XYZ file of C-alpha atoms in Angstrom:
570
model
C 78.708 82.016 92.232
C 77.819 78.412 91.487
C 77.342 77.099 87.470
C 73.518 77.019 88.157
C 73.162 80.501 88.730
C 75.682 82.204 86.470
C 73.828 80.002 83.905
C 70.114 81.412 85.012
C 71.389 84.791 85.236
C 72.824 84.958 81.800
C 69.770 82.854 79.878
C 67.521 85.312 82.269
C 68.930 88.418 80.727
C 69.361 87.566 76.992
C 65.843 86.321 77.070
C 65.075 90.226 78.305
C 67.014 91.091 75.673
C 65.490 88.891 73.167
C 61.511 90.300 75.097
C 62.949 94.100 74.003
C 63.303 93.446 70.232
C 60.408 91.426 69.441
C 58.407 94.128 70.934
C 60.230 96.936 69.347
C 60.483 95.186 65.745
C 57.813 93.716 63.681
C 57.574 91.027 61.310
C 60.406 88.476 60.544
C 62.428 90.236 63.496
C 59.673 89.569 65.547
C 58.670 85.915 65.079
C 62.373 85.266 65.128
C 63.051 87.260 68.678
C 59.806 86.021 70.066
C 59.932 82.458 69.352
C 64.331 82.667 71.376
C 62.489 84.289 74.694
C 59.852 81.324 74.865
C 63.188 78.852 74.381
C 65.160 81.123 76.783
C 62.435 81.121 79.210
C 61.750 77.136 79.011
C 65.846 77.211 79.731
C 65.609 79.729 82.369
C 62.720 77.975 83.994
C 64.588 74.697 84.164
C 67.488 75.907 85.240
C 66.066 77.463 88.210
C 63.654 74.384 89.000
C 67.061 72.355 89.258
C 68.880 75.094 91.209
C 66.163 74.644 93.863
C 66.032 70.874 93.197
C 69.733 70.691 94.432
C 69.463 72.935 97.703
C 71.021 75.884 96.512
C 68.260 78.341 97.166
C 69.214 81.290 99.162
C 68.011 84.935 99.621
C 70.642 86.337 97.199
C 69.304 85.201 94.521
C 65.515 86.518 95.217
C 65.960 88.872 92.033
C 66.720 85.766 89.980
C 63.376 83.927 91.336
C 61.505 87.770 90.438
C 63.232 87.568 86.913
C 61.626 83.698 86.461
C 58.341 85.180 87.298
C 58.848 88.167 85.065
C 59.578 85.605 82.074
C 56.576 83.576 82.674
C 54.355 86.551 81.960
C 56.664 88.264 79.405
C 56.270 84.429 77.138
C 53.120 84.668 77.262
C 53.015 88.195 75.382
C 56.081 86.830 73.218
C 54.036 84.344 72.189
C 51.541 86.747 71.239
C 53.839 89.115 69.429
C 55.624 86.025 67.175
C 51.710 85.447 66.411
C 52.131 81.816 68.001
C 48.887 82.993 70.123
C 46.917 85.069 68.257
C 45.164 88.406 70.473
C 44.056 91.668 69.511
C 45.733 94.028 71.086
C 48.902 92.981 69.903
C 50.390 96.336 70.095
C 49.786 96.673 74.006
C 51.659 93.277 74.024
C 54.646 94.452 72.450
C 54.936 97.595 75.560
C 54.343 94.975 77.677
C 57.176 92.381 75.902
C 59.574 95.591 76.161
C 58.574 96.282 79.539
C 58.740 93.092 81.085
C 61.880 92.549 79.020
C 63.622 95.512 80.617
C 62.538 94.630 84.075
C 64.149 90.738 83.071
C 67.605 92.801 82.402
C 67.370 94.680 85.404
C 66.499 91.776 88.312
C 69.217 89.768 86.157
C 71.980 92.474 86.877
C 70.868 92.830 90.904
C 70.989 89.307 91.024
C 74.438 88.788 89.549
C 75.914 91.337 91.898
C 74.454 89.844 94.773
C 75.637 86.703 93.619
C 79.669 88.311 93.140
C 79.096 90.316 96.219
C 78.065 87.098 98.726
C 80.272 84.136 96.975
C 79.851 80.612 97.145
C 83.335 80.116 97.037
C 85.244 76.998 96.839
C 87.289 75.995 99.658
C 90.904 74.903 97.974
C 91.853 71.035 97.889
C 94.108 70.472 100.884
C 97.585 70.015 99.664
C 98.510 67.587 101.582
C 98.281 63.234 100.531
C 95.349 62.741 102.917
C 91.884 63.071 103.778
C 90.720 65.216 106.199
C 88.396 64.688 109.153
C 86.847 66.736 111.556
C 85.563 66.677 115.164
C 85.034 68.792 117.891
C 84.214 68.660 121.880
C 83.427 70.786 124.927
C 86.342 70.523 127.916
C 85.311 72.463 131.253
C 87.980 74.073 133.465
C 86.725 74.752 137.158
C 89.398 76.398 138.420
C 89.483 79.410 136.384
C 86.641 82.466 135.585
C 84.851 82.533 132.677
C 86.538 85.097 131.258
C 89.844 87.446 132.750
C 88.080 90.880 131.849
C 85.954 93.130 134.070
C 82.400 91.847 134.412
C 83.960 88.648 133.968
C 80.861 85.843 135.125
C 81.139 83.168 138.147
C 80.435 80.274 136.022
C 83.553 77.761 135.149
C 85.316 78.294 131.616
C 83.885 76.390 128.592
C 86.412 75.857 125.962
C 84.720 74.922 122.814
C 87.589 72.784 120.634
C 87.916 71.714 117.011
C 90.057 69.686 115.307
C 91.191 68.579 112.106
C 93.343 65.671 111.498
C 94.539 62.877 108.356
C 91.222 60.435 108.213
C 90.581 57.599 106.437
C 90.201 58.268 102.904
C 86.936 55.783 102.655
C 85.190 58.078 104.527
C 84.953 61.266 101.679
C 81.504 61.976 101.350
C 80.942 65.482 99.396
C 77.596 65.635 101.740
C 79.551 64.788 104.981
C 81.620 68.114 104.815
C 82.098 70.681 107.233
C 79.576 73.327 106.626
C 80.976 76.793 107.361
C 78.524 78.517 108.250
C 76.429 75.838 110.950
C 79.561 74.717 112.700
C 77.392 76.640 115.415
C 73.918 77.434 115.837
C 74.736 81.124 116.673
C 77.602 81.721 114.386
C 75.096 83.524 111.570
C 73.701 85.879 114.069
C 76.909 86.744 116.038
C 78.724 87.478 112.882
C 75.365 90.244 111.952
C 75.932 91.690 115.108
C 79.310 91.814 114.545
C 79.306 93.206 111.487
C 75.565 95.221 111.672
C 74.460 93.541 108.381
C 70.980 91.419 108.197
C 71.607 87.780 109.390
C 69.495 86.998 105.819
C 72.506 88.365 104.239
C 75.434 85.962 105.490
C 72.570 82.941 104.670
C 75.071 82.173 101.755
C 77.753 80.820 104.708
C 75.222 78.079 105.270
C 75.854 76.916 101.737
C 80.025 76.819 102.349
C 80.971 73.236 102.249
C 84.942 72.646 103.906
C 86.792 70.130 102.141
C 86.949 68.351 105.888
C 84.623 65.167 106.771
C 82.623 65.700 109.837
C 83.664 62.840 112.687
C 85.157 60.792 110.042
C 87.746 58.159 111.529
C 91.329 58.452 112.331
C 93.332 57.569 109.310
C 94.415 54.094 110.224
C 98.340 54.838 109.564
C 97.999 57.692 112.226
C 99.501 54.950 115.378
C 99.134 55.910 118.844
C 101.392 59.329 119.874
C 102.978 59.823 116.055
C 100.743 62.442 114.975
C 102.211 66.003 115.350
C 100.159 68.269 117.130
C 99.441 72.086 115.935
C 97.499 74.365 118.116
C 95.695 77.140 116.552
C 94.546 80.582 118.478
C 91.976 82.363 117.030
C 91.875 86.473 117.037
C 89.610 88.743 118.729
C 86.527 88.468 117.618
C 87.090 85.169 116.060
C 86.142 81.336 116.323
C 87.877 78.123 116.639
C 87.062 77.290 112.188
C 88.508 81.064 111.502
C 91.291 79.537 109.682
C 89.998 76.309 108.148
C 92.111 76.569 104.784
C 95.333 76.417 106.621
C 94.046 73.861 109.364
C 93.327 72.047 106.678
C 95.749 72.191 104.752
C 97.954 71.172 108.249
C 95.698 68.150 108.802
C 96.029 66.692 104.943
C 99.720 66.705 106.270
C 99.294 64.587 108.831
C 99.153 67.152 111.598
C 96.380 66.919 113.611
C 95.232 70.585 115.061
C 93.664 71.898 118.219
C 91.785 74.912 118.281
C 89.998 76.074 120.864
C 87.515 78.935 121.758
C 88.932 81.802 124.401
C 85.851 82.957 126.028
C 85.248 86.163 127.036
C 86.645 87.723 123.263
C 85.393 84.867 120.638
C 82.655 85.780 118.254
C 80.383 83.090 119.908
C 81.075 84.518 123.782
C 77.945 85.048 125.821
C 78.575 87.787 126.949
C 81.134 89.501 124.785
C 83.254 90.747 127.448
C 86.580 92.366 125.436
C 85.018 95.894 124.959
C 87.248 98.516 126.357
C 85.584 100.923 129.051
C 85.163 104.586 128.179
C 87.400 105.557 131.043
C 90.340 103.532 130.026
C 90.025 104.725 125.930
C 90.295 107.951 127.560
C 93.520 107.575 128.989
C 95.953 109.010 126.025
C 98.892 107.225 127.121
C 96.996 104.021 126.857
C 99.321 102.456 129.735
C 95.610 101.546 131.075
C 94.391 100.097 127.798
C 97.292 97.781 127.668
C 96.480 96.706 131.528
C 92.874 95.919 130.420
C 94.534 93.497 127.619
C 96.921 92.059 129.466
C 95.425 89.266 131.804
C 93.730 88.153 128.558
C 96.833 86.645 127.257
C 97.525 84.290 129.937
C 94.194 83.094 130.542
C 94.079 82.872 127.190
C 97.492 80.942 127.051
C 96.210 78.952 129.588
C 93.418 77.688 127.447
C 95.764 76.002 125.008
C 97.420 74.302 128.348
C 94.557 72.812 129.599
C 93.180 71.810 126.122
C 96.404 69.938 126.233
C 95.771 68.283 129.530
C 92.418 67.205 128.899
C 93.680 65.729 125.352
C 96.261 63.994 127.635
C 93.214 62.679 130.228
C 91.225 61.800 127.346
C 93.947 59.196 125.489
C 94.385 57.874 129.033
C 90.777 57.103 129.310
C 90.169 59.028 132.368
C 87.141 59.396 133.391
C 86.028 62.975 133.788
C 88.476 64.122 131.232
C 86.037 66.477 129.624
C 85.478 68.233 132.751
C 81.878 67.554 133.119
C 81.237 64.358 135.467
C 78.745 63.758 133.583
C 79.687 64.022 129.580
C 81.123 60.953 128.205
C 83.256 61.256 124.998
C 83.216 59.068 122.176
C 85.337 56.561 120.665
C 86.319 59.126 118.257
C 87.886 61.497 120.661
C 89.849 58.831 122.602
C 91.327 57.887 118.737
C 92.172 61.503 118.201
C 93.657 62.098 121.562
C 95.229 58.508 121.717
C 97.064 59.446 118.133
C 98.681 62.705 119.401
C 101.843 63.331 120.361
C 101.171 65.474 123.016
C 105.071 66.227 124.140
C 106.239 68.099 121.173
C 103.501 70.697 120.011
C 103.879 73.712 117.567
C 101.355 76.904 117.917
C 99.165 78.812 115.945
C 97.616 82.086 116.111
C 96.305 85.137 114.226
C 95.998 88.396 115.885
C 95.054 88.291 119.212
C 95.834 84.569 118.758
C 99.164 85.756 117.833
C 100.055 87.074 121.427
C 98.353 84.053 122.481
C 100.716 81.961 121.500
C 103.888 84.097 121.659
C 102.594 84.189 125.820
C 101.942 80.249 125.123
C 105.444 79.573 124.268
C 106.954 81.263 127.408
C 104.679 79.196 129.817
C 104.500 76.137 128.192
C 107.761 74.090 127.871
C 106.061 71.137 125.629
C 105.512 74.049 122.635
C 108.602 74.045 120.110
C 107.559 76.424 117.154
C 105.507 79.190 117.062
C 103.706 80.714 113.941
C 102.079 84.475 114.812
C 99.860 85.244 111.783
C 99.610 89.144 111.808
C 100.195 88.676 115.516
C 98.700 91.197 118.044
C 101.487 91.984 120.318
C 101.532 95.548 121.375
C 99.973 95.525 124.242
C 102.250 92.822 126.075
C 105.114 93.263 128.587
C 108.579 92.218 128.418
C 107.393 89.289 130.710
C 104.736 87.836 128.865
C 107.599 88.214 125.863
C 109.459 85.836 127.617
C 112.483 88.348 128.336
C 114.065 88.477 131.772
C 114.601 91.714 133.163
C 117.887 94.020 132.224
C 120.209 94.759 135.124
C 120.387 98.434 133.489
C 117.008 98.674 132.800
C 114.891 101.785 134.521
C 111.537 99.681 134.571
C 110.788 96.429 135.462
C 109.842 93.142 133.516
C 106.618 94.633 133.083
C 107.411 97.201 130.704
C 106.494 97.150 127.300
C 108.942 98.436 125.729
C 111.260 95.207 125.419
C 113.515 97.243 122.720
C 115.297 98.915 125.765
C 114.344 97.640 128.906
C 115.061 93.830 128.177
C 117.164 91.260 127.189
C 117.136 87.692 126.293
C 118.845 84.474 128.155
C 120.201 82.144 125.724
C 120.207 78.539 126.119
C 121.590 77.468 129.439
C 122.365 80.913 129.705
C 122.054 82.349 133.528
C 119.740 84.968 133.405
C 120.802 88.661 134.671
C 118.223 89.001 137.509
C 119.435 86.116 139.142
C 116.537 83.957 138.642
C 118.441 81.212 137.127
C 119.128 79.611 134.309
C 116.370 80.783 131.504
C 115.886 78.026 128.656
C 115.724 78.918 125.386
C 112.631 79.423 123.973
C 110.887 78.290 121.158
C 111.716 79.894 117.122
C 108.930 82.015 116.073
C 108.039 82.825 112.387
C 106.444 86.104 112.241
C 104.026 86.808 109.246
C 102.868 90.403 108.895
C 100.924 92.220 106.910
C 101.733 95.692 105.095
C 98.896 97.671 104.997
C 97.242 97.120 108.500
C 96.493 100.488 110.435
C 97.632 98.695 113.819
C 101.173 97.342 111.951
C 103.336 100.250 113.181
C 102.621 99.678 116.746
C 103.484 96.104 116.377
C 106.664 96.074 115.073
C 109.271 97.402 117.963
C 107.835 94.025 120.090
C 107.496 92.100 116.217
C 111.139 92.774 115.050
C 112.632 92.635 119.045
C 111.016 89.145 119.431
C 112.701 87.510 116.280
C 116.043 88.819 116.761
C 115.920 87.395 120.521
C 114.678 84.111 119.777
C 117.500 82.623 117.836
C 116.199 80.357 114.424
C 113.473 83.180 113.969
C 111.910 84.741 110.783
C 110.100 87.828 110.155
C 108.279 87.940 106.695
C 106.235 90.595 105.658
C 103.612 89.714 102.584
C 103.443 92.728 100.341
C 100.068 94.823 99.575
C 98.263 92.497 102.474
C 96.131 93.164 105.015
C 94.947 91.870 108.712
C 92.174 89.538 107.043
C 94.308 88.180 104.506
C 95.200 86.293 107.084
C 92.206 83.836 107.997
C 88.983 82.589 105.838
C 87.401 86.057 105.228
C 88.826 86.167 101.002
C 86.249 82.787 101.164
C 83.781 84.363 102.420
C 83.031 88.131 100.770
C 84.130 89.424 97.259
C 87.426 90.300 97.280
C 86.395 93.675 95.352
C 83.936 94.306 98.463
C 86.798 93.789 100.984
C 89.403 95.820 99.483
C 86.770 98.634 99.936
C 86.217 98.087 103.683
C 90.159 97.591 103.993
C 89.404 93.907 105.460
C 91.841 92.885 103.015
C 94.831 94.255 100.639
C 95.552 95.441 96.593
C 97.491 92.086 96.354
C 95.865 88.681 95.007
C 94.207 86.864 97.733
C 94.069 83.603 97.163
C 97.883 83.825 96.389
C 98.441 85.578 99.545
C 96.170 82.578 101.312
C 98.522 80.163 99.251
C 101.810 81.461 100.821
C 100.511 82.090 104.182
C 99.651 78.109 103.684
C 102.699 77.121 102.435
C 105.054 78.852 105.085
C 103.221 77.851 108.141
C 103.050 74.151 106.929
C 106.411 74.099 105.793
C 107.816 76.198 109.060
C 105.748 73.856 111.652
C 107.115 70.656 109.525
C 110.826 71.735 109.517
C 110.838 72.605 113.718
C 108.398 70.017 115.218
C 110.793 67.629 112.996
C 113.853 68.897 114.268
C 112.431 69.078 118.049
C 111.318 64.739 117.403
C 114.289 64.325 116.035
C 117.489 66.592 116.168
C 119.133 64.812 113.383
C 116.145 64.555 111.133
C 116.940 65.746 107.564
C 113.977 68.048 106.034
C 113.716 67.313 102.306
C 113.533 70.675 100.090
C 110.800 69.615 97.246
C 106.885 68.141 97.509
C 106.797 64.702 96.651
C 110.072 63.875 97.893
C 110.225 60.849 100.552
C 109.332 62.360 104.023
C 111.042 62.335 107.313
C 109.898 60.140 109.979
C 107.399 63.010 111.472
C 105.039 62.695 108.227
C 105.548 58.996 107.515
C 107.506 57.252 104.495
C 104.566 57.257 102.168
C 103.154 60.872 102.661
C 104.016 64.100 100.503
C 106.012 66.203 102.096
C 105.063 70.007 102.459
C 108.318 72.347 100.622
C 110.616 73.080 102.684
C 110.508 76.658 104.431
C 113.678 77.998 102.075
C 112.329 76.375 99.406
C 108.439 78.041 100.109
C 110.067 81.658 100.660
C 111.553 81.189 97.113
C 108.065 80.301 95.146
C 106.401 83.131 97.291
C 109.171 85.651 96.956
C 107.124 88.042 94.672
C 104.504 88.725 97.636
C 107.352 88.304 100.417
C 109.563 90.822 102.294
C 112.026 90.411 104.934
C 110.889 92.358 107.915
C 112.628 94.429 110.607
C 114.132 92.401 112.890
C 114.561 89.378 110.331
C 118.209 88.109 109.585
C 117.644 89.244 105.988
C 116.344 92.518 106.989
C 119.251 94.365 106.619
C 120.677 93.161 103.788
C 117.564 93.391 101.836
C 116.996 96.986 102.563
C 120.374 97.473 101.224
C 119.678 96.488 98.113
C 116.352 98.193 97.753
């Protein structure tokens, strides 16, 4: 809650408290308790009145607004009971005082919980030396469906696309900020449906301000192709500003990040077309559930491609580089797209996201890195994996077992089917969580997919969950999410912290390396930065140096190069 109304609620309910003994005592005690719940209620009052003043009024607080109104009347019989106002039936005031007084205590408690329950939380200060700015645009692709699942409409694919990227710090404007909870018209009432609570309820996300300006300009050190590019995948489910801690955090770096919307399984999809049928949740081997999934990944794959292509048009100043003939885009976008370095690109992804860009990587030869946040991966095939098929192996490439049934090609290394030489793909730092219900079906394609991409990491964060891993700990009470298992036992905003930390530090260390093969990645914030980040920008840690402030809520995973060893020693 904000200082406004942890202060109302508190003066609210001593001045009940205060309305209880100066109708229960009498004399001295009276006065005395009488003459505090007209202060308190003047204090209340005011309070509120500037609470209002400011904006901050929201349906969470309607037992706060009830309590006001309660103290209005309850003064008036406090004033009668301290004999400031002198009536005759004083002694029906005082059961009135310790009535209303009671009722004060009560609306004060309701509105405190509602208050803990629905946060206005905070977003954390991005790390990173600069400002951030934010901007977004609509790209249309013609040539592909709206969406790769049955029912799937005729219409061409709208990719919706945010970004965040280093601005120019003249530009901070507290009122300019990203609001979380408009960045679409529809958001409010997709997330209700989603989640079958009142849209009234989730009001309090329209109160969310990001620490990220809206179109502020291009930082002016950020020259033409020298800012990294990170492309973040949402998860089923989810929209492009899921994750805007950690794309902010990436930005304040000096990364500027792409995230765009997969239709057909985002929150904001019209339809929502990713529901399983009946039929195929019937099947028990689920061989046709993970059919249904598949052709999601590469269309959705492709979306980060062509998001790429059309950043590419857009810095060239084609026309028609947003797809529509007719949408123009702003000087803005040509800045953004004109300062990206669109040849070496890391990806991003939680959950379905994930896959998305595990699939990404294997398609896509300008991706380098890949970060898989909780990644979804089960229901993918040794091709979308990346691995070639085994010479021994009883299925084919599209098995999903890649444990058994597939190997890796190294680099240069001729692959075993005799489809030539297989390049090697990019590392991939896998970040899992411990106490998600879906985690044991991930890890045989998890733990396979690290050891057979060589530089990779699998990291498990301890007492976590699958929504650790995106905004949701700034959105609910944490207390409220353990109980739904959205979240884990462990600390969130340390978990969000780590999570931050590693992905910044990972994507620094192998887009740097990719730039620049002999590029030297300092090991402590503050420290004068490689040429990727710029001479007079802080430097995220470096990834050995972030897995040894986080080691408390870290784990090596199965599959990991420290796997082994650690389990050892356990």
């Amino acid at each position: 809650m904000r200082r406004l109304e942890t202060l109302s609620i508190a003066a609210a309910a001593v001045a009940g408290v205060c309305d209880i003994f100066a109708g229960s005592l009498s004399g001295v005690g009276a006065t005395g308790a009488g003459i505090g719940s007209l202060c308190l209620t003047a204090l209340v009052a005011g309070l509120v009145a500037l609470h209002l003043f400011k904006k901050q009024r929201r349906v969470h607080m309607a037992p706060l607004y009830a309590a006001v109104a309660v103290r209005v009347v309850a003064g008036w019989f406090g004033a009668v009971v301290s004999g400031i106002v002198p009536w005759h039936v004083a002694t029906n005031a005082a059961v009135w005082l310790v009535a209303l007084g009671s009722t004060a205590c009560v609306l004060s408690a309701l509105a405190l919980g509602m208050g803990m329950l629905f946060p206005l939380s905070r977003f954390p200060v991005a790390p990173g030396p600069h400002s951030v700015g934010t901007a977004s645009m609509e790209v249309v692709d013609y040539t592909r469906p709206s969406s790769s699942y049955p029912r799937a409409g005729r219409t061409p694919r709208e990719v919706l696309v945010r970004m965040w990227y280093p601005a120019d710090p003249g530009a901070a404007d507290v009122k300019n900020r990203l609001v979380y909870g408009t960045v679409r018209a529809n958001f409010i009432r997709r997330l209700a449906e989603l989640t079958n609570l009142p849209p009234a309820v989730l009001s309090h996300l329209r109160k969310l301000r990001t620490r990220s300006m809206v179109n502020a300009p291009v930082a002016a050190t950020a020259a033409d192709g020298s800012l990294p590019v990170v492309l973040f995948s949402h998860g089923m489910y989810g929209y492009t500003w899921q994750n805007t801690v950690l794309c902010e955090a990436l930005a304040s770096y000096g990364m500027l990040v792409v995230a765009p919307s997969h239709e057909g399984d985002s929150l904001l999809s019209r339809p929502f077309l990713a529901k399983v049928p009946k039929g195929v949740e019937a099947d028990t081997t689920r061989e046709a559930e993970r059919d249904f999934w598949r052709p999601a990944f590469d269309n959705r794959a492709a979306d980060l491609s062509f998001v790429l292509g059309a950043m590419a048009s857009l810095a060239a100043g084609e026309s028609g580089a947003l797809g529509r003939p007719t949408a123009t885009p702003t000087p803005l976008l040509r800045s953004i797209a004109r300062s990206a370095d669109l040849t070496h690109v890391a990806a991003v992804g939680h959950s379905f996201g994930g896959g998305t860009v595990t699939r990404f990587s294997t398609i896509d030869p300008r991706c380098v890195t890949v970060v898989a946040l909780d990644g979804w991966l089960w229901p993918m095939n040794a091709q979308q994996l990346g691995f070639p098929k085994s010479p021994t192996a009883g299925d084919s490439a599209e098995s999903t077992d890649v444990g058994e049934t597939a190997v890796p090609a190294a680099a240069g290394e001729q692959a075993e089917d005799g489809g030539g030489s297989a390049p090697r793909l990019p590392p991939i730092l896998q970040l899992s969580a411990t106490d998600w219900e879906w985690t044991a079906g991930q890890v045989p394609n998890r733990s396979r997919l690290v050891q057979h991409r060589p530089g990779s990491r699998h990291m498990s964060l301890l007492n976590s969950n699958h929504h650790n891993f995106n905004d949701t700990p700034m959105l609910f009470a944490h207390r409220l999410l353990r109980k739904t298992g959205a979240i884990g036992a462990a600390d969130p905003m340390l978990l969000v912290e780590a999570i931050t930390a590693l992905t910044a530090s990972w994507v620094n260390a192998t887009l740097a390396r990719a730039v620049d093969p002999g590029s030297v990645v300092v090991a402590v914030a503050g420290a004068p930065s490689n040429r990727l980040l710029g001479e007079q920008r802080t430097h995220p840690l470096a990834f050995d140096a972030a897995l040894s402030k986080y080691k408390a809520v870290l784990r090596p995973a199965e599959g990991d190069v420290e796997y082994e060893r650690t389990a050892k020693d356990v």
